[in-house]
């Protein structure tokens, strides 16, 4: 990955790419939505398929010359079907948000009603936030997590569903550390005759590996992104029962997108093949074990975890109790200076601005890909705490940063 061909044409971009490669090697990627794909996935995504237009679906394209595009897309679909067990899969969405858009576009009319989790409580912009097309196109009501337990308030959700009478209930979250009871939400959807969309963007890999309960076969629609815990090419995916297949396919193309990004579909196919290997199950279990260890380490230091722990790949720390004067943004900056990259995040009952909220969110998918085990994760937890607790002490930040560089060298990412 020297980017020699890029350098010959465009040294400025080659410098940026090399800088990013080095940044990833020399920092701990703990943004919970990120991971490190394999060199095989990188190669597929950087392949000649970027040149190809393939509007339509395998065997029914609007352009000539799609034989190899068809092969790749069919493989991606076949493997996704095996990984998640859905009756129908569409692998063309450019992202998780586009996957959600396809479901809304297929099943709702403008003004129809979405019931979803509030963003500060772990939801996602594309679930109905006022700044997003969903909030501006549909009528949105939002449920919350329980203030005491930090877990989905299923009873509150059922009450809201009763009074609001939604057309669709959205489950699946971006900053929710606990396993979701898909059946319970489906029962609520059944009671009010609403569709149920489960957005498993963050936990696609955990669900595929069977280390988190699956909503496939429970919810009407399951969407996800393909580059987070599943570690395949970048993009989105929609899964549904056969009865909705045509509606979803039409909503993806031509409804919401033009030509599929076939190089990314190739990256999805390759990543899905890797995830079908039995070793992926071990990986996914290690991601969850590492998150548990990280959470326990931070809690032992006195940090407060939303919901008290985690069942997934992420922990969400509410800094207000242990460090009332420290914002998530300040913690994020201090940690980044120590080569630990995670993000400031809103927390349930947020009292600050979304631009500088009260929490930090950390995920373990990327470090687990590098080979970090629970002992290493415990040390990472200690390092995070040291920085959080001494966020304005340059010598602590420097010492932690140096130790992180040693850890990165010990667990290299891409072979030279
Ligand atoms: N930006 C992603 C996340 O960090 O959760 C979701 O789209």
XYZ file of N, CA, C and O in Angstrom, residues 32-35 37 79-80 82-85 89-90 95-97 99-100 172-174 176 180 182 198-216 222-239 268 271-272 275-276 280-281 283-285 287-288 312-314 365:
308
model
N -17.143 3.065 17.217
C -17.859 1.771 17.250
C -18.399 1.348 15.900
O -18.733 0.180 15.702
N -18.497 2.282 14.958
C -19.011 1.939 13.628
C -17.897 1.570 12.659
O -18.166 1.295 11.491
N -16.649 1.599 13.115
C -15.529 1.333 12.211
C -14.939 -0.050 12.457
O -15.128 -0.661 13.491
N -14.190 -0.507 11.435
C -13.466 -1.764 11.530
C -12.322 -1.679 10.525
O -12.177 -0.654 9.837
N -11.027 -3.646 7.234
C -11.277 -4.764 6.314
C -9.950 -5.372 5.883
O -8.886 -4.767 6.030
N -24.047 -15.360 -0.551
C -23.331 -15.425 0.734
C -24.104 -14.707 1.837
O -24.148 -15.175 2.976
N -24.702 -13.571 1.488
C -25.493 -12.851 2.503
C -26.670 -13.710 2.951
O -27.006 -13.767 4.143
N -26.788 -16.881 3.061
C -26.283 -17.918 3.963
C -25.920 -17.333 5.336
O -26.200 -17.924 6.379
N -25.347 -16.136 5.333
C -24.915 -15.530 6.612
C -26.090 -15.183 7.519
O -26.062 -15.437 8.717
N -27.118 -14.554 6.929
C -28.204 -14.043 7.779
C -29.497 -14.828 7.658
O -30.407 -14.631 8.456
N -29.610 -15.664 6.616
C -30.784 -16.533 6.508
C -32.052 -15.849 6.054
O -33.143 -16.356 6.306
N -32.486 -10.781 -0.322
C -31.426 -9.843 0.052
C -31.158 -8.910 -1.122
O -31.073 -9.357 -2.269
N -31.029 -7.633 -0.829
C -30.583 -6.664 -1.836
C -29.269 -6.082 -1.350
O -29.219 -5.505 -0.249
N -25.334 2.643 1.349
C -25.012 2.771 2.779
C -26.194 2.262 3.588
O -27.251 1.942 3.026
N -26.021 2.235 4.896
C -27.119 1.812 5.771
C -28.289 2.774 5.684
O -29.459 2.353 5.714
N -28.004 4.051 5.565
C -29.086 5.035 5.452
C -29.872 4.801 4.164
O -31.107 4.848 4.153
N -30.228 2.001 2.700
C -31.010 0.778 2.920
C -32.311 1.127 3.650
O -33.398 0.659 3.280
N -32.207 1.967 4.679
C -33.420 2.388 5.393
C -34.358 3.169 4.474
O -35.579 2.976 4.488
N -33.308 -1.447 16.396
C -31.923 -1.506 15.921
C -31.319 -0.125 16.081
O -31.950 0.867 15.702
N -30.080 -0.054 16.630
C -29.617 1.229 17.142
C -28.135 1.481 16.860
O -27.407 0.563 16.489
N -27.703 2.730 17.116
C -26.300 3.102 16.847
C -25.468 3.266 18.114
O -24.244 3.256 18.036
N -26.466 1.769 21.378
C -27.205 1.016 22.388
C -26.416 -0.247 22.695
O -26.220 -1.095 21.819
N -31.108 -6.649 21.850
C -32.467 -6.167 21.611
C -33.419 -7.363 21.575
O -33.120 -8.398 20.992
N -36.085 -8.539 19.854
C -36.796 -8.301 18.588
C -38.231 -8.815 18.663
O -39.145 -8.175 18.129
N -35.936 -3.591 11.500
C -34.821 -3.747 12.445
C -33.534 -3.340 11.725
O -33.133 -3.991 10.761
N -32.930 -2.260 12.180
C -31.703 -1.742 11.556
C -30.517 -2.272 12.363
O -30.221 -1.767 13.442
N -29.851 -3.308 11.812
C -28.757 -3.935 12.563
C -27.385 -3.442 12.094
O -26.387 -4.156 12.196
N -27.348 -2.188 11.587
C -26.101 -1.654 11.016
C -24.880 -1.978 11.868
O -23.869 -2.467 11.363
N -24.979 -1.708 13.165
C -23.802 -1.897 14.018
C -23.490 -3.362 14.275
O -22.339 -3.728 14.459
N -24.514 -4.180 14.315
C -24.302 -5.546 14.833
C -24.446 -6.622 13.756
O -24.611 -7.800 14.086
N -24.333 -6.216 12.479
C -24.474 -7.200 11.389
C -23.568 -8.411 11.619
O -23.992 -9.554 11.438
N -22.312 -8.149 12.012
C -21.362 -9.248 12.196
C -21.728 -10.112 13.391
O -21.600 -11.344 13.348
N -22.196 -9.483 14.449
C -22.548 -10.235 15.662
C -23.759 -11.128 15.385
O -23.823 -12.279 15.834
N -24.709 -10.589 14.621
C -25.904 -11.373 14.278
C -25.521 -12.519 13.341
O -25.932 -13.669 13.547
N -24.701 -12.221 12.329
C -24.311 -13.273 11.370
C -23.604 -14.415 12.094
O -23.778 -15.586 11.749
N -22.808 -14.064 13.109
C -22.034 -15.090 13.822
C -22.842 -15.769 14.922
O -22.358 -16.698 15.564
N -24.043 -15.281 15.176
C -24.886 -15.904 16.196
C -24.522 -15.496 17.614
O -24.942 -16.166 18.569
N -23.786 -14.400 17.772
C -23.465 -13.978 19.138
C -24.392 -12.844 19.601
O -24.215 -12.296 20.688
N -25.356 -12.491 18.776
C -26.454 -11.586 19.162
C -27.707 -12.171 18.516
O -27.647 -12.650 17.389
N -28.866 -12.136 19.220
C -30.095 -12.666 18.613
C -30.375 -11.997 17.268
O -30.087 -10.812 17.086
N -30.946 -12.760 16.362
C -31.205 -12.243 15.015
C -32.652 -11.792 14.849
O -33.578 -12.503 15.255
N -32.858 -10.642 14.209
C -34.228 -10.222 13.888
C -34.718 -10.788 12.559
O -35.874 -10.591 12.196
N -33.836 -11.496 11.843
C -34.253 -12.045 10.539
C -35.287 -13.151 10.797
O -35.070 -14.034 11.623
N -35.043 -6.095 7.587
C -33.799 -5.957 8.338
C -32.809 -5.230 7.427
O -32.585 -5.646 6.288
N -32.280 -4.128 7.922
C -31.290 -3.387 7.138
C -29.970 -3.395 7.894
O -29.933 -3.647 9.104
N -28.918 -3.112 7.163
C -27.629 -3.046 7.852
C -26.609 -2.345 7.002
O -26.852 -2.033 5.834
N -25.472 -2.067 7.598
C -24.329 -1.654 6.795
C -23.354 -2.818 6.789
O -23.425 -3.721 7.627
N -22.452 -2.810 5.815
C -21.668 -4.010 5.547
C -20.192 -3.859 5.919
O -19.397 -4.763 5.652
N -19.839 -2.728 6.509
C -18.416 -2.472 6.781
C -18.130 -2.341 8.280
O -17.026 -1.991 8.661
N -19.143 -2.546 9.123
C -18.907 -2.379 10.561
C -18.483 -3.731 11.138
O -17.431 -4.232 10.764
N -19.293 -4.318 12.018
C -18.822 -5.577 12.632
C -18.720 -6.730 11.629
O -17.991 -7.686 11.878
N -19.407 -6.646 10.474
C -19.318 -7.749 9.505
C -18.025 -7.655 8.677
O -17.589 -8.633 8.079
N -17.413 -6.467 8.639
C -16.045 -6.284 8.104
C -15.939 -6.596 6.609
O -14.937 -7.138 6.146
N -17.001 -6.247 5.844
C -16.944 -6.458 4.390
C -16.833 -5.099 3.697
O -16.573 -4.083 4.341
N -17.045 -5.096 2.363
C -16.951 -3.845 1.623
C -17.963 -2.818 2.106
O -19.008 -3.168 2.656
N -17.663 -1.561 1.847
C -18.467 -0.492 2.429
C -19.830 -0.382 1.747
O -19.926 -0.392 0.527
N -20.876 -0.250 2.520
C -22.194 -0.040 1.942
C -23.305 -0.546 2.823
O -23.126 -0.700 4.030
N -24.449 -0.797 2.190
C -25.620 -1.224 2.953
C -26.245 -2.479 2.366
O -25.821 -2.986 1.315
N -27.267 -2.960 3.043
C -27.932 -4.203 2.648
C -29.372 -4.150 3.170
O -29.617 -3.566 4.229
N -30.305 -4.709 2.410
C -31.688 -4.860 2.908
C -32.060 -6.325 2.826
O -31.771 -6.991 1.825
N -32.697 -6.821 3.881
C -33.184 -8.204 3.884
C -34.683 -8.182 4.199
O -35.132 -7.353 5.001
N -18.241 -6.377 -0.735
C -19.212 -7.064 0.133
C -19.095 -8.579 -0.068
O -19.045 -9.354 0.900
N -15.924 -9.912 1.614
C -16.042 -9.865 3.080
C -17.038 -10.892 3.601
O -16.823 -11.515 4.647
N -18.125 -11.090 2.859
C -19.112 -12.092 3.289
C -18.488 -13.486 3.240
O -18.755 -14.331 4.096
N -16.548 -13.928 6.212
C -17.387 -14.087 7.408
C -18.033 -15.471 7.476
O -18.494 -15.881 8.552
N -18.080 -16.165 6.352
C -18.631 -17.533 6.375
C -17.629 -18.542 6.909
O -17.982 -19.673 7.247
N -14.722 -16.645 11.772
C -15.424 -15.377 12.004
C -16.265 -15.430 13.277
O -16.423 -14.422 13.974
N -16.786 -16.618 13.572
C -17.567 -16.777 14.797
C -16.694 -16.475 16.016
O -17.132 -15.813 16.960
N -14.073 -14.618 15.987
C -13.817 -13.173 15.961
C -14.970 -12.414 16.631
O -14.751 -11.580 17.516
N -16.197 -12.733 16.211
C -17.352 -11.993 16.731
C -17.502 -12.197 18.244
O -17.816 -11.264 18.992
N -17.258 -13.428 18.688
C -17.330 -13.683 20.139
C -16.254 -12.875 20.867
O -16.494 -12.310 21.941
N -15.022 -10.048 19.909
C -15.435 -8.633 19.906
C -16.308 -8.363 21.131
O -16.117 -7.372 21.860
N -17.263 -9.259 21.366
C -18.191 -9.090 22.492
C -17.441 -9.254 23.826
O -17.625 -8.455 24.761
N -22.805 -6.156 23.537
C -22.459 -6.027 22.125
C -20.984 -5.670 21.953
O -20.152 -6.084 22.743
N -20.715 -4.908 20.898
C -19.346 -4.501 20.577
C -19.011 -3.135 21.137
O -17.939 -2.618 20.873
N -19.958 -2.498 21.835
C -19.689 -1.109 22.231
C -20.043 -0.839 23.689
O -20.895 -1.513 24.275
N -14.573 -3.666 17.690
C -14.453 -4.457 16.454
C -13.081 -4.287 15.805
O -12.462 -5.271 15.371
